Short mmCIF file of N, CA and C in Angstrom, two decimals:
data_model
loop_
_atom_site.label_atom_id
_atom_site.label_comp_id
_atom_site.label_asym_id
_atom_site.label_seq_id
_atom_site.Cartn_x
_atom_site.Cartn_y
_atom_site.Cartn_z
N PHE A 1 82.68 132.54 92.99
CA PHE A 1 83.20 131.28 92.50
C PHE A 1 83.26 130.23 93.61
N VAL A 2 83.77 130.60 94.77
CA VAL A 2 83.89 129.64 95.86
C VAL A 2 82.51 129.19 96.33
N ASP A 3 81.56 130.12 96.40
CA ASP A 3 80.18 129.74 96.75
C ASP A 3 79.65 128.70 95.77
N LYS A 4 79.91 128.91 94.49
CA LYS A 4 79.45 127.98 93.45
C LYS A 4 80.07 126.60 93.67
N VAL A 5 81.37 126.56 93.94
CA VAL A 5 82.05 125.28 94.16
C VAL A 5 81.49 124.57 95.38
N GLU A 6 81.23 125.33 96.44
CA GLU A 6 80.71 124.73 97.67
C GLU A 6 79.30 124.18 97.50
N ASN A 7 78.54 124.75 96.58
CA ASN A 7 77.13 124.39 96.44
C ASN A 7 76.82 123.59 95.18
N THR A 8 77.83 123.07 94.52
CA THR A 8 77.62 122.32 93.29
C THR A 8 78.08 120.89 93.48
N ASP A 9 77.24 119.95 93.08
CA ASP A 9 77.66 118.56 92.99
C ASP A 9 78.12 118.35 91.56
N PHE A 10 79.41 118.27 91.37
CA PHE A 10 79.94 118.13 90.03
C PHE A 10 79.65 116.72 89.54
N GLU A 11 78.89 116.64 88.47
CA GLU A 11 78.41 115.35 87.96
C GLU A 11 79.51 114.55 87.28
N THR A 12 80.42 115.25 86.63
CA THR A 12 81.46 114.54 85.89
C THR A 12 82.83 115.06 86.29
N GLU A 13 83.83 114.26 86.00
CA GLU A 13 85.20 114.67 86.26
C GLU A 13 85.56 115.88 85.39
N ALA A 14 85.00 115.95 84.19
CA ALA A 14 85.26 117.09 83.30
C ALA A 14 84.73 118.39 83.91
N ASP A 15 83.56 118.32 84.55
CA ASP A 15 83.01 119.52 85.21
C ASP A 15 83.94 119.97 86.33
N TRP A 16 84.42 119.01 87.12
CA TRP A 16 85.32 119.35 88.22
C TRP A 16 86.64 119.91 87.67
N ASN A 17 87.16 119.32 86.61
CA ASN A 17 88.40 119.82 86.02
C ASN A 17 88.25 121.24 85.51
N GLU A 18 87.08 121.58 85.01
CA GLU A 18 86.82 122.95 84.56
C GLU A 18 86.85 123.91 85.75
N ALA A 19 86.28 123.49 86.87
CA ALA A 19 86.32 124.31 88.09
C ALA A 19 87.76 124.50 88.55
N LEU A 20 88.57 123.46 88.46
CA LEU A 20 89.98 123.58 88.85
C LEU A 20 90.73 124.56 87.94
N LYS A 21 90.41 124.53 86.66
CA LYS A 21 91.04 125.47 85.73
C LYS A 21 90.65 126.91 86.07
N GLU A 22 89.38 127.10 86.43
CA GLU A 22 88.93 128.44 86.80
C GLU A 22 89.64 128.90 88.07
N TYR A 23 89.77 128.00 89.04
CA TYR A 23 90.49 128.33 90.27
C TYR A 23 91.93 128.74 89.96
N GLU A 24 92.55 128.00 89.06
CA GLU A 24 93.92 128.31 88.67
C GLU A 24 94.02 129.69 88.02
N ARG A 25 93.02 130.04 87.21
CA ARG A 25 93.01 131.38 86.60
C ARG A 25 92.93 132.45 87.69
N PHE A 26 92.10 132.22 88.71
CA PHE A 26 91.99 133.19 89.80
C PHE A 26 93.29 133.33 90.57
N THR A 27 93.96 132.20 90.82
CA THR A 27 95.14 132.23 91.68
C THR A 27 96.43 132.54 90.94
N THR A 28 96.39 132.53 89.63
CA THR A 28 97.61 132.84 88.87
C THR A 28 97.39 134.08 88.01
N THR A 29 96.65 133.94 86.94
CA THR A 29 96.48 135.03 85.97
C THR A 29 95.90 136.28 86.62
N TYR A 30 94.75 136.15 87.26
CA TYR A 30 94.10 137.32 87.85
C TYR A 30 94.91 137.87 89.01
N TYR A 31 95.47 136.98 89.83
CA TYR A 31 96.27 137.43 90.96
C TYR A 31 97.47 138.24 90.48
N GLU A 32 98.17 137.72 89.48
CA GLU A 32 99.33 138.44 88.95
C GLU A 32 98.94 139.81 88.41
N GLU A 33 97.78 139.88 87.80
CA GLU A 33 97.32 141.14 87.20
C GLU A 33 97.04 142.20 88.26
N TYR A 34 96.54 141.78 89.43
CA TYR A 34 96.09 142.74 90.45
C TYR A 34 96.92 142.74 91.73
N LYS A 35 97.95 141.91 91.85
CA LYS A 35 98.66 141.75 93.12
C LYS A 35 99.26 143.05 93.65
N ASP A 36 99.68 143.94 92.79
CA ASP A 36 100.28 145.20 93.25
C ASP A 36 99.24 146.16 93.80
N LYS A 37 97.98 145.92 93.54
CA LYS A 37 96.90 146.80 94.01
C LYS A 37 96.17 146.26 95.23
N LEU A 38 96.56 145.08 95.71
CA LEU A 38 95.85 144.44 96.81
C LEU A 38 96.29 145.00 98.16
N THR A 39 95.32 145.20 99.02
CA THR A 39 95.60 145.65 100.38
C THR A 39 95.82 144.43 101.28
N GLU A 40 96.23 144.67 102.52
CA GLU A 40 96.38 143.58 103.48
C GLU A 40 95.04 142.86 103.68
N GLU A 41 93.96 143.63 103.72
CA GLU A 41 92.63 143.03 103.89
C GLU A 41 92.27 142.16 102.69
N ASP A 42 92.64 142.63 101.50
CA ASP A 42 92.39 141.83 100.29
C ASP A 42 93.14 140.50 100.37
N LEU A 43 94.38 140.55 100.81
CA LEU A 43 95.19 139.34 100.90
C LEU A 43 94.61 138.36 101.93
N VAL A 44 94.12 138.89 103.05
CA VAL A 44 93.48 138.04 104.05
C VAL A 44 92.23 137.39 103.46
N GLU A 45 91.44 138.15 102.73
CA GLU A 45 90.22 137.62 102.12
C GLU A 45 90.56 136.57 101.06
N ILE A 46 91.59 136.82 100.28
CA ILE A 46 92.02 135.83 99.28
C ILE A 46 92.42 134.53 99.97
N GLY A 47 93.15 134.64 101.06
CA GLY A 47 93.55 133.45 101.81
C GLY A 47 92.35 132.71 102.36
N ARG A 48 91.36 133.45 102.86
CA ARG A 48 90.14 132.84 103.39
C ARG A 48 89.39 132.09 102.29
N LEU A 49 89.28 132.71 101.13
CA LEU A 49 88.60 132.07 100.01
C LEU A 49 89.36 130.84 99.51
N GLN A 50 90.68 130.92 99.51
CA GLN A 50 91.47 129.75 99.12
C GLN A 50 91.25 128.61 100.11
N GLY A 51 91.17 128.94 101.39
CA GLY A 51 90.90 127.92 102.40
C GLY A 51 89.55 127.27 102.20
N ARG A 52 88.53 128.06 101.89
CA ARG A 52 87.20 127.51 101.62
C ARG A 52 87.22 126.61 100.39
N PHE A 53 87.97 127.04 99.36
CA PHE A 53 88.07 126.21 98.16
C PHE A 53 88.75 124.89 98.48
N MET A 54 89.83 124.93 99.25
CA MET A 54 90.53 123.70 99.62
C MET A 54 89.63 122.77 100.43
N LYS A 55 88.85 123.34 101.32
CA LYS A 55 87.91 122.53 102.12
C LYS A 55 86.88 121.86 101.21
N ALA A 56 86.34 122.62 100.26
CA ALA A 56 85.36 122.06 99.31
C ALA A 56 86.02 120.98 98.45
N SER A 57 87.28 121.18 98.07
CA SER A 57 88.00 120.19 97.28
C SER A 57 88.20 118.90 98.06
N MET A 58 88.56 119.04 99.34
CA MET A 58 88.76 117.86 100.17
C MET A 58 87.45 117.11 100.38
N THR A 59 86.37 117.86 100.57
CA THR A 59 85.05 117.23 100.73
C THR A 59 84.69 116.47 99.47
N ARG A 60 84.90 117.08 98.33
CA ARG A 60 84.61 116.41 97.06
C ARG A 60 85.49 115.18 96.90
N GLY A 61 86.76 115.30 97.26
CA GLY A 61 87.66 114.16 97.18
C GLY A 61 87.22 113.02 98.08
N ALA A 62 86.75 113.35 99.26
CA ALA A 62 86.28 112.32 100.19
C ALA A 62 85.04 111.61 99.62
N LYS A 63 84.14 112.38 99.01
CA LYS A 63 82.95 111.78 98.40
C LYS A 63 83.34 110.86 97.24
N PHE A 64 84.32 111.28 96.45
CA PHE A 64 84.80 110.49 95.33
C PHE A 64 85.41 109.19 95.83
N ILE A 65 86.23 109.28 96.86
CA ILE A 65 86.86 108.08 97.44
C ILE A 65 85.79 107.15 98.00
N GLU A 66 84.81 107.72 98.69
CA GLU A 66 83.73 106.90 99.27
C GLU A 66 82.97 106.17 98.17
N LYS A 67 82.64 106.89 97.08
CA LYS A 67 81.90 106.25 95.99
C LYS A 67 82.73 105.13 95.37
N ASN A 68 84.00 105.40 95.10
CA ASN A 68 84.86 104.37 94.52
C ASN A 68 85.02 103.19 95.46
N PHE A 69 85.12 103.45 96.76
CA PHE A 69 85.22 102.38 97.74
C PHE A 69 83.96 101.54 97.74
N ASN A 70 82.79 102.20 97.74
CA ASN A 70 81.52 101.47 97.72
C ASN A 70 81.38 100.65 96.44
N ASP A 71 81.79 101.21 95.31
CA ASP A 71 81.75 100.47 94.05
C ASP A 71 82.66 99.24 94.13
N ALA A 72 83.85 99.42 94.70
CA ALA A 72 84.79 98.31 94.82
C ALA A 72 84.24 97.21 95.73
N ILE A 73 83.58 97.60 96.81
CA ILE A 73 82.98 96.62 97.73
C ILE A 73 81.90 95.82 97.01
N GLN A 74 81.07 96.49 96.23
CA GLN A 74 80.02 95.80 95.49
C GLN A 74 80.62 94.84 94.47
N GLN A 75 81.66 95.27 93.78
CA GLN A 75 82.31 94.39 92.81
C GLN A 75 82.95 93.19 93.51
N ALA A 76 83.58 93.44 94.65
CA ALA A 76 84.20 92.34 95.40
C ALA A 76 83.15 91.34 95.85
N SER A 77 81.99 91.83 96.25
CA SER A 77 80.90 90.94 96.65
C SER A 77 80.49 90.04 95.49
N GLY A 78 80.35 90.64 94.33
CA GLY A 78 80.00 89.86 93.13
C GLY A 78 81.10 88.89 92.76
N LEU A 79 82.35 89.32 92.91
CA LEU A 79 83.47 88.45 92.62
C LEU A 79 83.45 87.22 93.53
N LEU A 80 83.23 87.45 94.81
CA LEU A 80 83.17 86.32 95.75
C LEU A 80 82.00 85.39 95.43
N ASP A 81 80.86 85.98 95.10
CA ASP A 81 79.71 85.15 94.71
C ASP A 81 80.07 84.28 93.51
N GLY A 82 80.73 84.87 92.53
CA GLY A 82 81.12 84.13 91.34
C GLY A 82 82.12 83.03 91.62
N LEU A 83 83.06 83.31 92.52
CA LEU A 83 84.06 82.30 92.86
C LEU A 83 83.46 81.08 93.57
N PHE A 84 82.47 81.33 94.41
CA PHE A 84 81.92 80.25 95.21
C PHE A 84 80.61 79.69 94.65
N GLU A 85 80.19 80.23 93.53
CA GLU A 85 78.97 79.75 92.89
C GLU A 85 79.23 78.37 92.29
N GLU A 86 78.34 77.47 92.54
CA GLU A 86 78.52 76.14 91.97
C GLU A 86 78.09 76.17 90.51
N ASN A 87 78.89 75.59 89.71
CA ASN A 87 78.63 75.52 88.28
C ASN A 87 77.57 74.45 88.06
N GLU A 88 76.54 74.75 87.27
CA GLU A 88 75.45 73.80 87.04
C GLU A 88 75.96 72.52 86.37
N ASP A 89 77.06 72.62 85.61
CA ASP A 89 77.61 71.45 84.95
C ASP A 89 78.23 70.47 85.96
N GLU A 90 78.64 71.00 87.12
CA GLU A 90 79.28 70.17 88.13
C GLU A 90 78.28 69.39 88.96
N GLU A 91 77.03 69.78 88.93
CA GLU A 91 76.02 69.13 89.78
C GLU A 91 75.57 67.81 89.26
#
């Protein structure tokens, strides 16, 4: 699962939300089901995988912020152009 998250560009917010739901199933439902059978090594591996997932989540979040920032800059550029554009009726 973590490999999939690290190597997937989630196209839509719905796709990403589905991945988050799956992560939640792993960390709650499945964990609760097997927690009494886990060894110390298993717990270390679970922690490592959770860390990788968090890193992938932060990377995705940074890309999302960057895209939204770039979109906002482009819109602001257009807004400024519109504000300072001379109206043909005024000429």
